[in-house]
Structures are given as structure tokens and as C-alpha cells.
Coordinates of C-alpha atoms and ligand atoms in Angstrom, one line a residue:
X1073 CA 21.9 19.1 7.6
X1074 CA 18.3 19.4 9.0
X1075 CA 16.9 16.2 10.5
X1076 CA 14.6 15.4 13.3
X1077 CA 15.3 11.8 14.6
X1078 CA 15.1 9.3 17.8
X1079 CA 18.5 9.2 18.7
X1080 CA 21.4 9.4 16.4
X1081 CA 23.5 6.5 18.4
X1082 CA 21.4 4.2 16.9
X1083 CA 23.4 4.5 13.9
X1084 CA 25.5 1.5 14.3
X1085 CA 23.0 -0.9 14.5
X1086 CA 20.8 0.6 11.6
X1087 CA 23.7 0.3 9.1
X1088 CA 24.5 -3.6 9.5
X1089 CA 20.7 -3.8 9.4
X1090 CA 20.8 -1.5 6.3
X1091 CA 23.2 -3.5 4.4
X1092 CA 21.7 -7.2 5.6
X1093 CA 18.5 -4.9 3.5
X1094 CA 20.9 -4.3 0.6
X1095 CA 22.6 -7.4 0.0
X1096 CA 19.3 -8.9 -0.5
X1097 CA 17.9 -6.4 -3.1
X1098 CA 20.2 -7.2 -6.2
X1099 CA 18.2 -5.5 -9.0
X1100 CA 18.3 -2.7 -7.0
X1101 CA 21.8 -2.8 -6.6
X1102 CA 22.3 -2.9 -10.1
X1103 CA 20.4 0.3 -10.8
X1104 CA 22.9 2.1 -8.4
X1105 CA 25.8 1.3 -9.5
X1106 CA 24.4 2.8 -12.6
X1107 CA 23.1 5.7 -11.7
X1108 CA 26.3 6.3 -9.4
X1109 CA 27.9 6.4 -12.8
X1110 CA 25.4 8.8 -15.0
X1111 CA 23.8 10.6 -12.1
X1112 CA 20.3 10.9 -14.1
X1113 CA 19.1 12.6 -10.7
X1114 CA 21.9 15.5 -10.6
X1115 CA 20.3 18.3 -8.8
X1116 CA 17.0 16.8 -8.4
X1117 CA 15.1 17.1 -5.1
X1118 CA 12.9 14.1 -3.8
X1119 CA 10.6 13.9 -0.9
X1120 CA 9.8 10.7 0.4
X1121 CA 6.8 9.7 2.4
X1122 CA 7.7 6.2 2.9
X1123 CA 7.8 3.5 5.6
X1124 CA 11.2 4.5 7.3
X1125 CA 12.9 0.8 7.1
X1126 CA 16.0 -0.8 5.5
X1127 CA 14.6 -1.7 2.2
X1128 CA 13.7 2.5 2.1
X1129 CA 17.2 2.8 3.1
X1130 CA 18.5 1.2 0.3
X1131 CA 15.7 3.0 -1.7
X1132 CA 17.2 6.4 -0.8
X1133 CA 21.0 5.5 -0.7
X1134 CA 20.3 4.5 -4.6
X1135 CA 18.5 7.7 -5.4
X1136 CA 21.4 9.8 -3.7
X1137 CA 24.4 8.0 -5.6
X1138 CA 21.8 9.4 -8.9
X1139 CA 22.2 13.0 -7.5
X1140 CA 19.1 13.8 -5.9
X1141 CA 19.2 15.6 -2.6
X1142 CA 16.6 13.9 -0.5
X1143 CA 14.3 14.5 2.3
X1144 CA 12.0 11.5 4.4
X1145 CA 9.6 11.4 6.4
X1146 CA 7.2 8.2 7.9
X1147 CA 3.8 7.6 6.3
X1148 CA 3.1 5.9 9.2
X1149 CA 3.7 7.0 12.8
X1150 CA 4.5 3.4 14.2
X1151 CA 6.8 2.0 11.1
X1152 CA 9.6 3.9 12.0
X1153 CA 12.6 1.8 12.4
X1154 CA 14.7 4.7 14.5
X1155 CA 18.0 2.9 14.3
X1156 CA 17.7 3.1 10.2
X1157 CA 16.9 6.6 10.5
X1158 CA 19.9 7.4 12.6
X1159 CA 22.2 5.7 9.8
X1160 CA 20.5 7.4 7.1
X1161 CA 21.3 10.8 8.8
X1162 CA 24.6 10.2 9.4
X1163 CA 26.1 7.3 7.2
X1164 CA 24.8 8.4 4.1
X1165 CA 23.7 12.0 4.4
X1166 CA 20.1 11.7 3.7
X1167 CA 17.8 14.0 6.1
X1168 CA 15.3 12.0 8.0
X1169 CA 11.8 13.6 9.8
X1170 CA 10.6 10.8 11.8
X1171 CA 10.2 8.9 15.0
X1172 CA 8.7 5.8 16.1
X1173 CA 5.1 6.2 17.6
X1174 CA 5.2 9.6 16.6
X1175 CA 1.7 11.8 17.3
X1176 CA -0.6 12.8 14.9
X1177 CA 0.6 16.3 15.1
X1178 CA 4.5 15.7 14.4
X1179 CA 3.5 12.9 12.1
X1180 CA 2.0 15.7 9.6
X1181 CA 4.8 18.4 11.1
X1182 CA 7.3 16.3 9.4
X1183 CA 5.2 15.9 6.5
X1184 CA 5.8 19.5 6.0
X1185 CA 9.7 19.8 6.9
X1186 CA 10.1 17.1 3.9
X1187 CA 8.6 19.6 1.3
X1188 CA 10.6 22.7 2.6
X1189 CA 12.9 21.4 -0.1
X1190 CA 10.7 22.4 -2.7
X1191 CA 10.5 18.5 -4.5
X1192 CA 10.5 17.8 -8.2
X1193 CA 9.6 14.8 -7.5
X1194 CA 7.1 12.9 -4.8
X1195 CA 7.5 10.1 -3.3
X1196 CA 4.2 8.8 -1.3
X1197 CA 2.9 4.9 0.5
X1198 CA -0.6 6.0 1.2
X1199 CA -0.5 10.0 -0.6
X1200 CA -0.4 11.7 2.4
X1201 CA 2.1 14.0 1.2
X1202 CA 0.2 14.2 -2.1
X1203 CA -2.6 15.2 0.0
X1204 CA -1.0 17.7 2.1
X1205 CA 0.7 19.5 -0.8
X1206 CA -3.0 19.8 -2.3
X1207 CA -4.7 21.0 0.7
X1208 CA -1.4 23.3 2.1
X1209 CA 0.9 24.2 -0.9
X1210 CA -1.4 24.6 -3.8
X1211 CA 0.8 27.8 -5.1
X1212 CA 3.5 25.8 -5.3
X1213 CA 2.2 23.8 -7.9
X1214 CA 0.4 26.6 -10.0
X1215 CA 3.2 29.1 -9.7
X1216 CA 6.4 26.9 -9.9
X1217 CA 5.3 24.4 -11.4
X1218 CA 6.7 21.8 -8.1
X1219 CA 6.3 19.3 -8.0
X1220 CA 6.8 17.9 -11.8
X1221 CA 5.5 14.8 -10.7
X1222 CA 5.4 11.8 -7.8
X1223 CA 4.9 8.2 -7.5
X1224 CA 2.9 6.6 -5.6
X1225 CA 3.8 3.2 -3.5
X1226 CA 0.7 1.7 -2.4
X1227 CA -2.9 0.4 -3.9
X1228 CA -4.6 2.9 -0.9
X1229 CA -3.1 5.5 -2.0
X1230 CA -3.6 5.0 -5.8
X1231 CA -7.2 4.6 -4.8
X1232 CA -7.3 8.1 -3.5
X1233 CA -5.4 9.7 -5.9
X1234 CA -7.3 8.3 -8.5
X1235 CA -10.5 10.2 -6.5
X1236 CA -8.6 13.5 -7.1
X1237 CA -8.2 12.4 -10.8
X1238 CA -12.1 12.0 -11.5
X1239 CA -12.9 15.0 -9.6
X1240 CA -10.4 16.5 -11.8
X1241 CA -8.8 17.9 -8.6
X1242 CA -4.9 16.3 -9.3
X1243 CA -2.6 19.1 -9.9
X1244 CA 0.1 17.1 -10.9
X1245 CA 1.0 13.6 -12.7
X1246 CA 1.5 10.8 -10.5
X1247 CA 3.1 7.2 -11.5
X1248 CA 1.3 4.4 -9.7
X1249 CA 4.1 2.1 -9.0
X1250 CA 2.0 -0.3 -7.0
X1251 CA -0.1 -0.8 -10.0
X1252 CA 3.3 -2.6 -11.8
X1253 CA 3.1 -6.4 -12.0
X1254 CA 6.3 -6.4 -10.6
X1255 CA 5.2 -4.4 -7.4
X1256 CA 1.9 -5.8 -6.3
X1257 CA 2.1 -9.6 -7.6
X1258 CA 5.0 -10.0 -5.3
X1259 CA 5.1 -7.2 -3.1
X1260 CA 1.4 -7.0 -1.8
X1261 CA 0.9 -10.8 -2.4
X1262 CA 4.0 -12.4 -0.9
X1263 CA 5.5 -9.3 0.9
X1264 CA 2.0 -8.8 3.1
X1265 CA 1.1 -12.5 2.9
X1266 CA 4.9 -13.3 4.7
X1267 CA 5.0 -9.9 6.7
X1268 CA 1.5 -10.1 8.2
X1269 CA 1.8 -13.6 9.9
X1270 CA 5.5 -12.6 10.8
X1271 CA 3.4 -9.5 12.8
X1272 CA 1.0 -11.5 14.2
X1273 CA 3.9 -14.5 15.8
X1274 CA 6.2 -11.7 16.8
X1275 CA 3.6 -10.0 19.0
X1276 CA 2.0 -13.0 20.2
X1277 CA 4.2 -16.2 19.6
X1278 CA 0.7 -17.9 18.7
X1279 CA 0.5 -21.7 17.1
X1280 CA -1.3 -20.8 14.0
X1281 CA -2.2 -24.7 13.1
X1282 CA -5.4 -25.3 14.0
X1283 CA -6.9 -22.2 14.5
X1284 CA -9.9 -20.7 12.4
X1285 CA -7.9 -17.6 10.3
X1286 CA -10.4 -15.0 9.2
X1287 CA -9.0 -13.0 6.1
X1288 CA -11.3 -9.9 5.2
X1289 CA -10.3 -8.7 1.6
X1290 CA -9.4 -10.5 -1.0
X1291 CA -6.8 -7.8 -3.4
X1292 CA -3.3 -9.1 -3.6
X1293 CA -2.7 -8.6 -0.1
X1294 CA -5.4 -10.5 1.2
X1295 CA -4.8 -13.8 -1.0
X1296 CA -1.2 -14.0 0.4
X1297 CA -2.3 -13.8 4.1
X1298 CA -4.8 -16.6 3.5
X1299 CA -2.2 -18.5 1.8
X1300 CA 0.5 -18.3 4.6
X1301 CA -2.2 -18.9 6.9
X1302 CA -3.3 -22.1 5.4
X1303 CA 0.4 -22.9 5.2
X1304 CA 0.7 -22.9 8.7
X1305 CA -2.0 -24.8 9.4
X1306 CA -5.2 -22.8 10.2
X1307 CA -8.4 -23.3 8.7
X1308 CA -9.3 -19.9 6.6
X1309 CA -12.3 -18.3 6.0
X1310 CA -12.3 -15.6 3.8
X1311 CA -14.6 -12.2 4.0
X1312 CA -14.8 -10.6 0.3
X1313 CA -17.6 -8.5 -0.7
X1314 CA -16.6 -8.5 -4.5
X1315 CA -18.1 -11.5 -6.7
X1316 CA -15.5 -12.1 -8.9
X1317 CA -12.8 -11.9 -5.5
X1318 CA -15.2 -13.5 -3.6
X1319 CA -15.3 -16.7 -6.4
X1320 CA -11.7 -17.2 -6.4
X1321 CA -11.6 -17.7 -2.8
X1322 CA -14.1 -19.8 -2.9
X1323 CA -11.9 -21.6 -6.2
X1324 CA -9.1 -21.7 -4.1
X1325 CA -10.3 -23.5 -1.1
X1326 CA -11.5 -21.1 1.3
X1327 CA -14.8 -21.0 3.2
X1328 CA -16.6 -17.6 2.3
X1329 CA -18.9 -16.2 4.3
X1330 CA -20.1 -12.6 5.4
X1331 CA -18.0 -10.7 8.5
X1332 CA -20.7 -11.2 10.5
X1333 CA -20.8 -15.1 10.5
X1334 CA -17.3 -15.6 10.1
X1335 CA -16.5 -13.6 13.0
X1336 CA -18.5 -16.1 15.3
X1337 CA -16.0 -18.6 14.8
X1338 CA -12.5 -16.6 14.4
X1339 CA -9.4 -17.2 16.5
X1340 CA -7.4 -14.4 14.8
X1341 CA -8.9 -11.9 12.6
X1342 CA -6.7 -9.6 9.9
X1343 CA -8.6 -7.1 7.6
X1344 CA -6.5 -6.0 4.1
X1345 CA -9.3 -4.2 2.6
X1346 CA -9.0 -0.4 2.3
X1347 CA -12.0 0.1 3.8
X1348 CA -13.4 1.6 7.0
X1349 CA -15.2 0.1 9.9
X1350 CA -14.8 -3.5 8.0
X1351 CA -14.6 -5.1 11.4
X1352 CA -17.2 -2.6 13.7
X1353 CA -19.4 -2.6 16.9
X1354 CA -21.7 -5.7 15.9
X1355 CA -19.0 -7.9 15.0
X1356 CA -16.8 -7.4 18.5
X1357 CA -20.3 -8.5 20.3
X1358 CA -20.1 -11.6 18.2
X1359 CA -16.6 -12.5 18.8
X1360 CA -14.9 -15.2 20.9
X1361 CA -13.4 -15.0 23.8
X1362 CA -9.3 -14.3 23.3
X1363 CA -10.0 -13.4 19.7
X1364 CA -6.9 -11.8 18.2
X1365 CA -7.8 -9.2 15.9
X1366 CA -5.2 -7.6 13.3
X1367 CA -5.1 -4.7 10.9
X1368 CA -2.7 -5.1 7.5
X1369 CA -4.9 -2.2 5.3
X1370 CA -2.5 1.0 5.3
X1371 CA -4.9 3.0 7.4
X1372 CA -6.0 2.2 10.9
X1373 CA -9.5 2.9 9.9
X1374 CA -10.2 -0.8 9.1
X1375 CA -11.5 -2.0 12.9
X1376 CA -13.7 0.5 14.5
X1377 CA -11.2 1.1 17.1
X1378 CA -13.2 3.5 18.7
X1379 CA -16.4 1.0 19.3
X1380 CA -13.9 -0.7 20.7
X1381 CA -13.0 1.2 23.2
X1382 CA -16.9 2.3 24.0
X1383 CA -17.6 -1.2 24.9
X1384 CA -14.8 -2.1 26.9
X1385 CA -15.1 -2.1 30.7
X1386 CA -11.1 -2.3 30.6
X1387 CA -7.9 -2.2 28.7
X1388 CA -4.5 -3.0 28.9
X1389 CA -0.8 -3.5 27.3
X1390 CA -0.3 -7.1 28.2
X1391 CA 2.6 -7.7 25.9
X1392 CA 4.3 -4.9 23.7
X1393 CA 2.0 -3.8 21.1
X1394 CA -0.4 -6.4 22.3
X1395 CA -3.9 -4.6 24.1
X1396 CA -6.4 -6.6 26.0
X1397 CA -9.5 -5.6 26.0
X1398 CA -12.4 -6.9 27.8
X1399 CA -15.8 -6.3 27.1
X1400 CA -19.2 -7.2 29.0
X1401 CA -22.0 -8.1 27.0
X1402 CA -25.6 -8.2 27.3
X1403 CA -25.8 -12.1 27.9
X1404 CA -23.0 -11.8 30.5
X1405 CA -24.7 -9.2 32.5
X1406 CA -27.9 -11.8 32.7
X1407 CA -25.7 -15.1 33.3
X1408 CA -22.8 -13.8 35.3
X1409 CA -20.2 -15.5 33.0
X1410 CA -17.0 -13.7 32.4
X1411 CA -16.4 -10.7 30.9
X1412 CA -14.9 -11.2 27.0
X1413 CA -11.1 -10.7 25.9
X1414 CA -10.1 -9.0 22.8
X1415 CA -6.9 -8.8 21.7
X1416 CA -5.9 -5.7 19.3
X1417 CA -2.4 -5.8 18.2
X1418 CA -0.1 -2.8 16.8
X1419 CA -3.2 -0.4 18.1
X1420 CA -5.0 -1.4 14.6
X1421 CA -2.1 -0.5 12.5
X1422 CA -0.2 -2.4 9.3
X1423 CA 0.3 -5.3 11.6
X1424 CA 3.4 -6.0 9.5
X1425 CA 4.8 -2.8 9.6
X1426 CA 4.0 -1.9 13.3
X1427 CA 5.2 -5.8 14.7
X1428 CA 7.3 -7.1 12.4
X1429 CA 9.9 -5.1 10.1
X1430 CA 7.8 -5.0 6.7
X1431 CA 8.6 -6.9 3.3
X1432 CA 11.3 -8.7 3.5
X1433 CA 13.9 -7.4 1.2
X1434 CA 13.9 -9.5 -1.9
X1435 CA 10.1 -8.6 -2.7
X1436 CA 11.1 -4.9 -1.8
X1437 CA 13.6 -5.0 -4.4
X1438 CA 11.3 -5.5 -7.0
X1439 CA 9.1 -2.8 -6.0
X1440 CA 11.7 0.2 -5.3
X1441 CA 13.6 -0.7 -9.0
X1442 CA 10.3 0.4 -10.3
X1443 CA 10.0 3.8 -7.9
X1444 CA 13.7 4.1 -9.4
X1445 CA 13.5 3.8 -12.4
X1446 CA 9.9 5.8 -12.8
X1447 CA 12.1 9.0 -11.0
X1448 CA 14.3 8.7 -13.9
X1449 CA 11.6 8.2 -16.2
X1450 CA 9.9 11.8 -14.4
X1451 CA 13.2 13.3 -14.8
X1452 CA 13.6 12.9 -18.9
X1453 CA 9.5 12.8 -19.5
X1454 CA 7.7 15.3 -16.7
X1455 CA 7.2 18.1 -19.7
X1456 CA 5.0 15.4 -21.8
X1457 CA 3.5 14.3 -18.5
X1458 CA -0.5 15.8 -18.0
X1459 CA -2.3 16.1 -14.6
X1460 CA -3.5 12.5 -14.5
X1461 CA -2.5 8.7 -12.6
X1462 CA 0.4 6.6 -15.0
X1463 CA 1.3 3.2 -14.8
X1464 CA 4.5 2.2 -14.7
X1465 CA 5.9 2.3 -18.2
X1466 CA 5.8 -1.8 -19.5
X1467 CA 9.6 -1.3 -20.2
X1468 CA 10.8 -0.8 -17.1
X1469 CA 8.1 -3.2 -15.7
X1470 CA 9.7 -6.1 -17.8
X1471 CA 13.4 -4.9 -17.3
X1472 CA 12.5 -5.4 -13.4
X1473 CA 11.3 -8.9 -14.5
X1474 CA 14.2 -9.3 -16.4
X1475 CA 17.0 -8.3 -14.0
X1476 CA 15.1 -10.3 -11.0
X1477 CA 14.7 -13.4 -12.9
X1478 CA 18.9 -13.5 -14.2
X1479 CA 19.7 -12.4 -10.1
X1480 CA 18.0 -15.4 -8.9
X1481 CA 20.0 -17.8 -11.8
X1482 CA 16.4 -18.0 -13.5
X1483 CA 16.9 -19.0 -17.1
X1484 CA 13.5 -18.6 -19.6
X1485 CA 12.5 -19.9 -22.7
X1486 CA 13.1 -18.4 -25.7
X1487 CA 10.0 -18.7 -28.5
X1488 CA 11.5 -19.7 -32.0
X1489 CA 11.0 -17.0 -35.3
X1490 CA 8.2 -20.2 -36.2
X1491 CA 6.2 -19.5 -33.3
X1492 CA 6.6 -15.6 -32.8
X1493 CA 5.1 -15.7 -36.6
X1494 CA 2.4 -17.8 -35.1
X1495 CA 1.4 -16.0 -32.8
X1496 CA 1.0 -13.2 -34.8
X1497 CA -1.0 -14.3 -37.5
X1498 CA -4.6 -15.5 -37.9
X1499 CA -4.7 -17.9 -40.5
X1500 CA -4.1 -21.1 -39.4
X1501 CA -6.9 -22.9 -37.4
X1502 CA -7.6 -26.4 -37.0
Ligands
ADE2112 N1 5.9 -1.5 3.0 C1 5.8 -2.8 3.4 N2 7.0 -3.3 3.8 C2 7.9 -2.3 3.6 C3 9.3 -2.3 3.8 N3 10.0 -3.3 4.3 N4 9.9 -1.1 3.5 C4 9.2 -0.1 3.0 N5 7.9 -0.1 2.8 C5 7.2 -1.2 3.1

């Protein structure tokens, strides 16, 4: 076995966490048990550029008991949880290339030790492997065919690969599984929403109620943060430079306003957009004193951390994963009032991911039954699959419905043979 890892005596720890993960991931359960029966992954290889934690865990121990031989890596240098990783490696097998706060350089090292197994099948959260096998490994696609075809996690990296599809640069097919209804109106909505303010009270134990919450982006991710902020108590304003996004907020009982205002009055500051430089050098001059800023996008390319840095006369750790930075503006050299703090936390990555341990499990579940059940679909479809971005086939989007709903003890109506017709026909109005 090839591996690169922390420390392997971690392993004790990182299975009791791993099956605390699995216990609460029941559809995902049933899908092993089922594939440890029919194997529909026999002698497939997988890479996986994933978020190294115990849902993952579970992810990969369910697409080993199919057959598949299976290589990870992070797709994020600070989201490695080393423990898991160390029981992964050797619990169950599965070779791991990662480590927590990992440079740039072995970040994209390990990137390539995952492919040396020459992958059918992809696995990407932000298609950064996607995008190093098209700028590194482009024979391997033309001449053997490898990969068949990938999925991909995460709506950042559907984003880009849907770039490479227009430019007509994709080499091969890719099935989005955050684009699922039963990945991102769960996952991103209540996953991030839960995750990011369980990030932001782990690294600074902060009384949310009362303070003035500034949410930039409204997607999935972005409505659940404000939501959990609001249920906490904090007064939410809402950032949102898309009409239709920016209404519903507006709908739902948020103040909208442009960054620039809103960031006047901000206590804490988290940016879900996908964007870069959403939060930049004009806005930090704005800012309050002690205002906590946050990053839950899946790059750490949403705060101009470099600005940051320009106009800071100091900075320091002054809790883990919590940086102080203070700043002197132009008023304060006139008046000779104090110098302004700025808090950045997880260095301006997924605040959920780098502070807190992700999605909790039983949104997770929902989301990795679909990248399941798509490798499966790869495995019996790839040779009808064309160079372009799928969705996650409706049938296995309602059987994840399905099996979540009778797991939770959920009973739904049935419509009669009356109204089925009904619904189906035009005839009868008023
Ligand atoms: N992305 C967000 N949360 C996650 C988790 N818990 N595991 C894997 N990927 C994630």
C-alpha cells in the first residue's frame, strides 16, 4: 500500500469517529450492504479529491465493499481530518495522500499520487483534479481513453467545469452531483447553513444574538447561513448581486444592501459566493472595529486576503485558526485613535471545513448515495456518455428521496388513479 499521511496512530480515534459518521448516514448504508453483495465496482479504480472527513470515510468504505480499488487525496489543504486518514489507511485499506495544513506544493503533489492509479472514474469537490488531469495528463485521456468519466461534488466546481464545456475544452463526461435536489437543497442549504456557524462558535465561542450577521451570496449556501444566523439571534443583512436572489432575501426578511454599506455595520462577515475579491481593500477600511470576517465559498479567493495583509501594521494567531489583524487608517493617523482589529478566521478558508468538521453526517448522506450511485451509473453507461456536464439521473435522485424519507419513519401521500388522471389531462376547467 502507498499512502502519505500525518501519523498512522491516529487510527484509533478516526475509526470511532468514522463509525459515529456511519451510523448516521443510513441511505448510505443501505447502498453498501448492496453493493458488498453485487460488487458493481469489481476492478474499478476511483480517485477521489474530496474533503478528507468521516462522512468521505464512509463515502470510500461503501465504494471499496463495491470492488473499486481507491485512491484520496484533500481538495483542500486545511480539511483534513488526519485521524480519519490514519483509519482509512489502515482499517479499511483505502490509500490516503493528505495532511492537515498541507502546502500548496504537496497539496497538488498528492493530487498527482491519486491518479498514478490510472482512474476510470473521478471523483472531484472543487475539480481540481479534473483540472490537473486536463492541464498534466491529457494523453491519458486521448490515448486510453481514462478516465471514462468523474463526478463532481460541489456548485464551484460545476461552475468551472461547465467553462471547459462551452469552450468545448472537457475531455471527458462529468456527472454534477451537486446539481441533484437531493445534494444541494440539503447539503449546501442546511449542511453549510449548520456547518458555517458551528465554524465560526468553535473558533470564537461568540454570542451570535444581537449582532449584525452580514451574508454575501445568496445560492443555497448562503440562504442557510442567514437562516441559522437569524436563528440565533443576529440581525442579517444580506449582500446578493443577482435580482431574482437578491428579491427573495429581501421576501424572506433580510435587509439587502451593497458590500459596501453593509460592511459599515457588520459584527461578523461570511462570504458564500464563488467569487473573488467579494470582500476587498475598500471594504476592510470601512469595517468595525473587532469585525469577524469568514470565508464558506470553496476557494479562499473570496476576501482579498492579500489587501489584507498590505494594510495591516500587525498580525497575529490569537486563538487557533483565529488571526488578528490590525490596521491603521487614514482618519486614525489624523486623530490618534486606535489602530482597527480584524479578525480572519481559518486563514479565509471554508470556515466549516477548516473550524468545524463539515456537514454533519445525515445531510452528507444524502449527497454521497448520489456520488454512489452515479459511479454505478458510469460503470454500466460511460460508452453512451459524450464529453459534456450530466445531472444526476432523476431515478436515482428520487430513490435517494425515497430511501431518506422511509430512514427517518417519513410516510407520504399516495395520489389516487382519480387524481393521477387529473393531472394528466386538460379538459376539465372551472
Ligand atoms: N463538504 C462539506 N462538508 C463535508 C463533509 N463533512 N465531508 C465531506 N465533504 C464535505
Amino acid at each position: 500500500m502507498d499512502f502519505e499521511i500525518k501519523d498512522i496512530k491516529l487510527k484509533k480515534e478516526g475509526k470511532k469517529r468514522i463509525e459515529w459518521a456511519k451510523n448516521r448516514m443510513p441511505v448510505l448504508g443501505l447502498i453498501r450492504e448492496r453493493f458488498r453483495k453485487e460488487k458493481p465496482l469489481k476492478g474499478i479504480n476511483i480517485a477521489g479529491c474530496l474533503h478528507i472527513t468521516t462522512e468521505t470515510a464512509s463515502l470510500a468504505i461503501t465504494l471499496k465493499e463495491g470492488g473499486a480499488k481507491l485512491r484520496l487525496c484533500a481538495s483542500n489543504p486545511l480539511s483534513t481530518q488526519d485521524d480519519v486518514s490514519a483509519s482509512l489507511v489502515s482499517d479499511y485499506g483505502i490509500e490516503v495522500f493528505a495532511i492537515r495544513g498541507e502546502d500548496k506544493n504537496t497539496y497538488y503533489e498528492h493530487i498527482k499520487k491519486t491518479l498514478e492509479i490510472s482512474p476510470q472514474i473521478t471523483l472531484d469537490d472543487g475539480a481540481d483534479l479534473v483540472s490537473m488531469i486536463h492541464t498534466n495528463y491529457k494523453l491519458q485521456i486521448t490515448d486510453y481513453r481514462l478516465p471514462w468519466a468523474g463526478t463532481e461534488e460541489t456548485t464551484t466546481g460545476v461552475i468551472r467545469l461547465r467553462a471547459l464545456e462551452r469552450e468545448g475544452k472537457l475531455l471527458y463526461p462529468i456527472i454534477a452531483v451537486n446539481d441533484a435536489y437531493t445534494k444541494h437543497l440539503f447539503d449546501n442549504r442546511y449542511g453549510t447553513g449548520q456547518s458555517t456557524l458551528d465554524g465560526i462558535l468553535r473558533a470564537t465561542n461568540k454570542l451570535i444574538a444581537g449582532t449584525c450577521f452580514l451574508v454575501c451570496g445568496y445560492g443555497f449556501c448562503g440562504r442557510g447561513i442567514a437562516l441559522r444566523a437569524k436563528g440565533l439571534g443576529a440581525n442579517v443583512i444580506v449582500a446578493e448581486p443577482d435580482p431574482l436572489k437578491a428579491l427573495e432575501a429581501v421576501m424572506d426578511g433580510y435587509r439587502v444592501l451593497p458590500v459596501k454599506e453593509a460592511v459599515k455595520f457588520a459584527d461578523i462577515i461570511v462570504t458564500a459566493t464563488g467569487d473573488i475579491n467579494v470582500i476587498r481593500r475598500e471594504h476592510f477600511l470601512l469595517m468595525k472595529d473587532r469585525a469577524i470576517l469568514a470565508n464558506s465559498g470553496h476557494f479562499n479567493v473570496e476576501i482579498d486576503i492579500k489587501s489584507l495583509e498590505k494594510l495591516a501594521l500587525k498580525k497575529r494567531e490569537v486563538k487557533p485558526l483565529v488571526t488578528e489583524y490590525i490596521l491603521r487608517t487614514k482618519e486614525q493617523k489624523n486623530k490618534r485613535t486606535k489602530p482597527k482589529r480584524i479578525y480572519l478566521l481559518g486563514e479565509g478558508r471554508l470556515v466549516n471545513l477548516a473550524c468545524a468538521e463539515g456537514h454533519p453526517a445525515e445531510v452528507m448522506d444524502m449527497s454521497f448515495s448520489n456520488q454512489a450511485l452515479s459511479c454505478e451509473y458510469i460503470v454500466r453507461n460511460y460508452q453512451n456518455l459524450e464529453r459534456k456536464v450530466y445531472r444526476v439521473p432523476q431515478l436515482i435522485d428520487e430513490e435517494v428521496a425515497k430511501l431518506k424519507l422511509e430512514s427517518l419513519g417519513v410516510k407520504i401521500e399516495k395520489l389516487t388513479p382519480q387524481q393521477k388522471k387529473y393531472l394528466r389531462s386538460w379538459e376539465e376547467g372551472t
